[in-house]
mmCIF file of N, CA and C in Angstrom:
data_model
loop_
_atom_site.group_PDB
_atom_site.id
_atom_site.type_symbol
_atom_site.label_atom_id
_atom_site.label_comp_id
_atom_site.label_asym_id
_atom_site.label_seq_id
_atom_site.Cartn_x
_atom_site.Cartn_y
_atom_site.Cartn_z
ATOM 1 N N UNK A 1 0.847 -9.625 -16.027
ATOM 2 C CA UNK A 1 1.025 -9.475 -14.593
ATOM 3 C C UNK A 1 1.952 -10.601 -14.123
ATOM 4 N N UNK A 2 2.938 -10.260 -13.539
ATOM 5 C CA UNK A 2 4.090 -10.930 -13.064
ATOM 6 C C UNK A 2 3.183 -11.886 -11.935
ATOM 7 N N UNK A 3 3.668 -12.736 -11.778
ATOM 8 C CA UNK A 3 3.632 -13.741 -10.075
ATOM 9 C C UNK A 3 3.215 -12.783 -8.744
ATOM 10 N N UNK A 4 4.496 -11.895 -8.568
ATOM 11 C CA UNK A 4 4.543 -11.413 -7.294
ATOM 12 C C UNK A 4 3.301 -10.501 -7.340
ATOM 13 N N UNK A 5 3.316 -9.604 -8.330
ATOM 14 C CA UNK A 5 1.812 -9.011 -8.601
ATOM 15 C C UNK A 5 0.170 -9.546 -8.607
ATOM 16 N N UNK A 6 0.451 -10.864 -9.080
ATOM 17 C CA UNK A 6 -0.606 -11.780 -8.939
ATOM 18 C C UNK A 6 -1.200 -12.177 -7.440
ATOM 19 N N UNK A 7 -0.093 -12.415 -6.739
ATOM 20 C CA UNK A 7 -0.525 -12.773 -5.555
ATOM 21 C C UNK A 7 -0.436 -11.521 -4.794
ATOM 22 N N UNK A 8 0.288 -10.352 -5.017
ATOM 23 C CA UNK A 8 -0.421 -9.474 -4.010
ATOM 24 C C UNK A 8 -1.905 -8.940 -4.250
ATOM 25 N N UNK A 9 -2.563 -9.218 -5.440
ATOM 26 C CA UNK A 9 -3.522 -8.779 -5.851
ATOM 27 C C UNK A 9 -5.044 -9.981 -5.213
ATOM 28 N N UNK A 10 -4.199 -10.894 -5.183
ATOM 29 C CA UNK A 10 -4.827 -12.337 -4.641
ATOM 30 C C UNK A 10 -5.027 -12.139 -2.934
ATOM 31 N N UNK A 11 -4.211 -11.687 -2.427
ATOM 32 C CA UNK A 11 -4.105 -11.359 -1.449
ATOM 33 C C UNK A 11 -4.678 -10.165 -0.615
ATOM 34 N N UNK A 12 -4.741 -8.793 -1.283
ATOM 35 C CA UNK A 12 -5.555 -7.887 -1.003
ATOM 36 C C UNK A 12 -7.057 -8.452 -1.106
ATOM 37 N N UNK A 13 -7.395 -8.992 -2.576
ATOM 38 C CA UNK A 13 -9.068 -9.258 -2.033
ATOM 39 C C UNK A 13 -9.335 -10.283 -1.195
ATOM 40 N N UNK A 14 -8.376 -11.280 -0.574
ATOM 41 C CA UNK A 14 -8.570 -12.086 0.187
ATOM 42 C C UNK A 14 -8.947 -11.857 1.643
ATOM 43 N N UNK A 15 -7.483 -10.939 2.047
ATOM 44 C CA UNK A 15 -8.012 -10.371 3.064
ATOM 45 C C UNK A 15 -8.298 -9.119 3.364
ATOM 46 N N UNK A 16 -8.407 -8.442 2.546
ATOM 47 C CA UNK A 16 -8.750 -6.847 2.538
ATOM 48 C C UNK A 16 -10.392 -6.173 2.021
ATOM 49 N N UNK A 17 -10.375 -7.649 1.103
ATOM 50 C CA UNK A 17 -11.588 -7.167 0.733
ATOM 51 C C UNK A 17 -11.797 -6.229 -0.443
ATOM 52 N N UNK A 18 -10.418 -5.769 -1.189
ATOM 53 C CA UNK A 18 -10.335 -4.907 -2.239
ATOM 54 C C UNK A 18 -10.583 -5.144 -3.194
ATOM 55 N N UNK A 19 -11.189 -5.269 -4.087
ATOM 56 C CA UNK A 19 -11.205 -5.601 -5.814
ATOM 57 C C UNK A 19 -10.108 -4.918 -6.434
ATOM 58 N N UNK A 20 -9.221 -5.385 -6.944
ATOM 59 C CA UNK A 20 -8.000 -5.733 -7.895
ATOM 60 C C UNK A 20 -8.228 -4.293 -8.949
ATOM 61 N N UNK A 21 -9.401 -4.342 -9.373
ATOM 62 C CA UNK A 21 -9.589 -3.381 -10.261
ATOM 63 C C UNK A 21 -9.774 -2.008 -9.565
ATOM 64 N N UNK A 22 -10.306 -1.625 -8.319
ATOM 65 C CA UNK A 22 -10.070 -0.300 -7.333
ATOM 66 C C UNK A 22 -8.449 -0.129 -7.082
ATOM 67 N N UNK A 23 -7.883 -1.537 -7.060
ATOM 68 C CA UNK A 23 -6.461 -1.151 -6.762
ATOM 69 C C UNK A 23 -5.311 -0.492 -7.973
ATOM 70 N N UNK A 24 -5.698 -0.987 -9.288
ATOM 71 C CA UNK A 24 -5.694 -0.452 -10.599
ATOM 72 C C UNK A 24 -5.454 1.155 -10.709
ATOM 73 N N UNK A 25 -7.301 1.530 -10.768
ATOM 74 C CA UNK A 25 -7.506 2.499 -10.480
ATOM 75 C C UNK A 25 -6.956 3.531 -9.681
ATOM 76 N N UNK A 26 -6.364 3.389 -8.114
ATOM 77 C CA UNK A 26 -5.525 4.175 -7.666
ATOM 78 C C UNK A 26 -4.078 4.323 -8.692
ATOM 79 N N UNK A 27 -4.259 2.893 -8.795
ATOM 80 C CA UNK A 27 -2.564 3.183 -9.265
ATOM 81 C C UNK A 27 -2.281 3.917 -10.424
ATOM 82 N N UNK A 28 -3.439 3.778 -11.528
ATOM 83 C CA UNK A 28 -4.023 4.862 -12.465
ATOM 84 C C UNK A 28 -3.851 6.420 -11.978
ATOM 85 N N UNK A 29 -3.997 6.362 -11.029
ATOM 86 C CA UNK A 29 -4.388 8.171 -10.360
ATOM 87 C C UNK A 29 -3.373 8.554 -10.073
ATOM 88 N N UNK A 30 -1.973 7.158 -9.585
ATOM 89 C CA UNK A 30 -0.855 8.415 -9.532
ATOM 90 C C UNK A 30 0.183 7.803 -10.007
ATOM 91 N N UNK A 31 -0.127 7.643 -11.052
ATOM 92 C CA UNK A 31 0.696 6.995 -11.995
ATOM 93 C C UNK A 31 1.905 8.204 -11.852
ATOM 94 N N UNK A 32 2.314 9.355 -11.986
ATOM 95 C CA UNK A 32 2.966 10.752 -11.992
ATOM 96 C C UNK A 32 3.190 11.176 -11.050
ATOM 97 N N UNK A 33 2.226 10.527 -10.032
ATOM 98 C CA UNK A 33 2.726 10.960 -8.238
ATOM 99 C C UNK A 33 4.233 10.953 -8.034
ATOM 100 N N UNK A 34 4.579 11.856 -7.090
ATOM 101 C CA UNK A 34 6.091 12.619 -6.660
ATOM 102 C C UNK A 34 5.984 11.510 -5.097
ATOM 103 N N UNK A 35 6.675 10.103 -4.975
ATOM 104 C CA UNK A 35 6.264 9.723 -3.910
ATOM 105 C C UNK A 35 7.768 9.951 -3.054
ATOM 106 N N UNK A 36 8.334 10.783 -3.521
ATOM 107 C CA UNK A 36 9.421 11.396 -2.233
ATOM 108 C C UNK A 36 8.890 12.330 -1.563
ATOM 109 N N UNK A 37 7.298 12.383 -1.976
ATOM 110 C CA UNK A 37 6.856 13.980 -1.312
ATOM 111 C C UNK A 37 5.869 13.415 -0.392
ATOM 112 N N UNK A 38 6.236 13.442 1.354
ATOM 113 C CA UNK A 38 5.830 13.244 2.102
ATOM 114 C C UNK A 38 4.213 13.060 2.033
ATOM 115 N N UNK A 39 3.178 14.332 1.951
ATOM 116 C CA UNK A 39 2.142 14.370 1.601
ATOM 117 C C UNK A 39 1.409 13.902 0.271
ATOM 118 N N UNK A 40 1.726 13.799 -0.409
ATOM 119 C CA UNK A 40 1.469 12.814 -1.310
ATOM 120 C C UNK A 40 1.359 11.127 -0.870
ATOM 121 N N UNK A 41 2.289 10.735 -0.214
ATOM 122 C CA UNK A 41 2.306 9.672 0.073
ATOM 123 C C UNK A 41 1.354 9.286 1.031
ATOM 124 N N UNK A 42 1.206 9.899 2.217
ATOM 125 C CA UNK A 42 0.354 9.894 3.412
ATOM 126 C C UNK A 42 -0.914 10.329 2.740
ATOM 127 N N UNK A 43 -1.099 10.703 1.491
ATOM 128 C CA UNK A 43 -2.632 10.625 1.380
ATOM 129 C C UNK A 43 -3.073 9.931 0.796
ATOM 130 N N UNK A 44 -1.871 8.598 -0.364
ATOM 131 C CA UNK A 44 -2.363 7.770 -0.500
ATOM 132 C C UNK A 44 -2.954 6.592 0.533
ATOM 133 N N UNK A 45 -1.971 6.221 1.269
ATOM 134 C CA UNK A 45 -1.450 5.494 2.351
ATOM 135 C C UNK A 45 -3.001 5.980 2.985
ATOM 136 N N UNK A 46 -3.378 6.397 3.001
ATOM 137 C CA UNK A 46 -4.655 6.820 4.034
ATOM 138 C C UNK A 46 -6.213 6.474 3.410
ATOM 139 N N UNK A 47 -5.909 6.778 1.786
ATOM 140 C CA UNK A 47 -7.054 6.323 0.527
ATOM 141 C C UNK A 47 -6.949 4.560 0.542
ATOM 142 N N UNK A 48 -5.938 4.261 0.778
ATOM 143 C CA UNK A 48 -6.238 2.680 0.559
ATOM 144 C C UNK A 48 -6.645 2.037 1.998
ATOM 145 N N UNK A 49 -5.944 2.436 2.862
ATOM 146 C CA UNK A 49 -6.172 2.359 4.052
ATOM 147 C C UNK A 49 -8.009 2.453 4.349
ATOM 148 N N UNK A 50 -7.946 3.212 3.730
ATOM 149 C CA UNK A 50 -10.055 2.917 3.439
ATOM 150 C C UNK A 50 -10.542 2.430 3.024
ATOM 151 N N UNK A 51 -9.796 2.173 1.346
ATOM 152 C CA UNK A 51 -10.364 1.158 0.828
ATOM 153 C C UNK A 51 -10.738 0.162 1.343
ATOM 154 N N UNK A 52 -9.722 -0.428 2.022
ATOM 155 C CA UNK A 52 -9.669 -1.400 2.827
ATOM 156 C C UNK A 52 -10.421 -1.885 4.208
ATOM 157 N N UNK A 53 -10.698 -0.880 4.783
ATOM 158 C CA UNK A 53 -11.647 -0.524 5.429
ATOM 159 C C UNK A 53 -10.985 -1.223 7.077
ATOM 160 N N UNK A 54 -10.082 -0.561 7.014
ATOM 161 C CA UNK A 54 -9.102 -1.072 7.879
ATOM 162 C C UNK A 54 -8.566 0.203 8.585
ATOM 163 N N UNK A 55 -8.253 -0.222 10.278
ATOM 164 C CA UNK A 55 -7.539 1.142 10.597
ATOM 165 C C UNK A 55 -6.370 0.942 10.669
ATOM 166 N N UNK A 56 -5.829 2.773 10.321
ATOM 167 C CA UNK A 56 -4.302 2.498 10.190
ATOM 168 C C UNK A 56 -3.637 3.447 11.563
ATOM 169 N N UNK A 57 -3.252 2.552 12.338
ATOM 170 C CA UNK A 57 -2.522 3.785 13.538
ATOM 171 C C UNK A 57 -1.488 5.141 12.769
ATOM 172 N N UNK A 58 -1.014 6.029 13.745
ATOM 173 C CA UNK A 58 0.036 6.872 13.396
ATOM 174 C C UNK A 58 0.728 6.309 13.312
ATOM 175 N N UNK A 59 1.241 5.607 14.479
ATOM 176 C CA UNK A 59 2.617 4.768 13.995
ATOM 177 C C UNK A 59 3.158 3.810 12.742
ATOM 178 N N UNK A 60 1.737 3.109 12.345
ATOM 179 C CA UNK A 60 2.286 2.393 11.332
ATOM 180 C C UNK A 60 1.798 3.342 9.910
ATOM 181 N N UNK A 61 0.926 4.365 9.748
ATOM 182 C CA UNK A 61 0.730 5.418 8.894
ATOM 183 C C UNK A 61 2.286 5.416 8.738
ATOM 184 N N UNK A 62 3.336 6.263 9.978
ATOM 185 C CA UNK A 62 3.906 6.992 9.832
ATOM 186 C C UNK A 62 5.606 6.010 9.355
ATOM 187 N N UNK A 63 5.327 4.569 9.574
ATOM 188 C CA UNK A 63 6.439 3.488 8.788
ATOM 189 C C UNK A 63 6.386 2.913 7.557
ATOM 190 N N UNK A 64 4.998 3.489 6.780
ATOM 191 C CA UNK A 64 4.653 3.087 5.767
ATOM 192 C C UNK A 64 4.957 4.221 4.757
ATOM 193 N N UNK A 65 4.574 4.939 5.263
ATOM 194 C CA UNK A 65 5.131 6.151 4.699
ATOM 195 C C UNK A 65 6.420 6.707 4.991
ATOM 196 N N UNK A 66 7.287 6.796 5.777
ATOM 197 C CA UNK A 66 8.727 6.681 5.497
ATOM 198 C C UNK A 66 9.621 5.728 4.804
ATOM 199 N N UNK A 67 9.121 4.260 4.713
ATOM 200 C CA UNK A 67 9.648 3.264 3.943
ATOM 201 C C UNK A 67 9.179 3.799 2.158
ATOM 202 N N UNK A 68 8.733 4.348 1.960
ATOM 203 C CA UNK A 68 7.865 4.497 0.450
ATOM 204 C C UNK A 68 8.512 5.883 0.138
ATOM 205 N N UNK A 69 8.868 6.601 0.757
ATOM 206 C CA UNK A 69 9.194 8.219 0.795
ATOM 207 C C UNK A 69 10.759 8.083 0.564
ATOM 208 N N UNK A 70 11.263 6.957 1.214
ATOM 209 C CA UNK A 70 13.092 6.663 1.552
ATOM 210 C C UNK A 70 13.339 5.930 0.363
ATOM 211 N N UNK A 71 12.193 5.200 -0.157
ATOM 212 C CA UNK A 71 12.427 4.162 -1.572
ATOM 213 C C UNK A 71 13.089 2.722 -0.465
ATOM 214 N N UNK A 72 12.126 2.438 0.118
ATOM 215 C CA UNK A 72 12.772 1.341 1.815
ATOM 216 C C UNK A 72 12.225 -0.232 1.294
ATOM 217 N N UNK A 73 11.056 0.096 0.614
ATOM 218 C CA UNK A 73 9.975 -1.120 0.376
ATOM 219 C C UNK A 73 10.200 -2.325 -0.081
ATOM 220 N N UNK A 74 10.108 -3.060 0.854
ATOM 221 C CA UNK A 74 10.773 -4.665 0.550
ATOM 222 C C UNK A 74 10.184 -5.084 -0.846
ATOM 223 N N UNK A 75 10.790 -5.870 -1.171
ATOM 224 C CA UNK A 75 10.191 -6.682 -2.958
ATOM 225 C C UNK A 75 9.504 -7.569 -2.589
ATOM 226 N N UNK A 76 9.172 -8.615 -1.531
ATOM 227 C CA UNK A 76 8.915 -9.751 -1.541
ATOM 228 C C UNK A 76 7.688 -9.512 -0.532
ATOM 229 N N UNK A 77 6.570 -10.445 -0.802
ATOM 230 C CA UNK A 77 5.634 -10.686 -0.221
ATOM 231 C C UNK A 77 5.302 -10.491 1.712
ATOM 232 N N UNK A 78 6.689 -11.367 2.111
ATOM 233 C CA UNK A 78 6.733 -11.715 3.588
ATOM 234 C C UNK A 78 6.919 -10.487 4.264
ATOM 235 N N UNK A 79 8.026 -9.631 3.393
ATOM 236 C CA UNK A 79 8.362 -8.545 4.048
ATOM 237 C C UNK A 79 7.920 -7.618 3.986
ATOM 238 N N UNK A 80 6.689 -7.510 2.821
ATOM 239 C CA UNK A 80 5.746 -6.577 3.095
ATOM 240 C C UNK A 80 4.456 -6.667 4.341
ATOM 241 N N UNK A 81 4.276 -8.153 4.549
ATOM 242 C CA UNK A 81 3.031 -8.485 5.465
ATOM 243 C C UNK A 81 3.682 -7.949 6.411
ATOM 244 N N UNK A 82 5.316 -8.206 6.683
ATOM 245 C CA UNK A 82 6.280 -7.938 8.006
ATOM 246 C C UNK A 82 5.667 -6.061 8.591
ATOM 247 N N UNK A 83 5.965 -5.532 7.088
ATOM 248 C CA UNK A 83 6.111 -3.732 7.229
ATOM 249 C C UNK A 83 4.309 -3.564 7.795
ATOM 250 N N UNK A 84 3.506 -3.822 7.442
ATOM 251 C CA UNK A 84 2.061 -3.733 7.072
ATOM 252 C C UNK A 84 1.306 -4.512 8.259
ATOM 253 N N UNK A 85 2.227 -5.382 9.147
ATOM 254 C CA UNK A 85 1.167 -5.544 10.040
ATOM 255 C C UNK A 85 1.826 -4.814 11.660
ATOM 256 N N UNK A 86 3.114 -4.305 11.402
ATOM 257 C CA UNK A 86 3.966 -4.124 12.687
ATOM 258 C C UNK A 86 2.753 -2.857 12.661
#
């Protein structure tokens, strides 16, 4: 596990509350996922969004899922907290 992976993983159970290994597990499940396909995406985006136990408005549902669908998704830490808390 790379750095940047480390700490987003450090970071979800910090403040999300997720165990590292549930986050795995999704990523296990769509390992083959088609994530140019709108619905696909919005139903992950909505599964972690629970995990998390966090609400997710339409609006930012609907920037999280166009950034991921467009291939938009920043690399770096800041600019994901940036996408994820607007």
């Amino acid at each position: 596990m790379n750095n940047f992976q480390k700490g987003m993983f450090d970071k979800l159970q910090k403040n999300a509350n997720i165990n590292p290994d549930d986050v795995m597990k999704v990523a296990d499940s769509v390992k083959n996922a088609n994530f140019s396909d709108e619905k696909t995406v919005r139903n992950l985006v909505r599964h972690l969004a629970k995990m998390a136990d966090r609400p997710l408005t339409k609006e930012k549902e609907d920037k999280i899922v166009q950034a991921i669908v467009n291939n938009k998704m920043p690399g770096d830490m800041q600019s994901l907290n940036h996408l994820f808390k607007k």
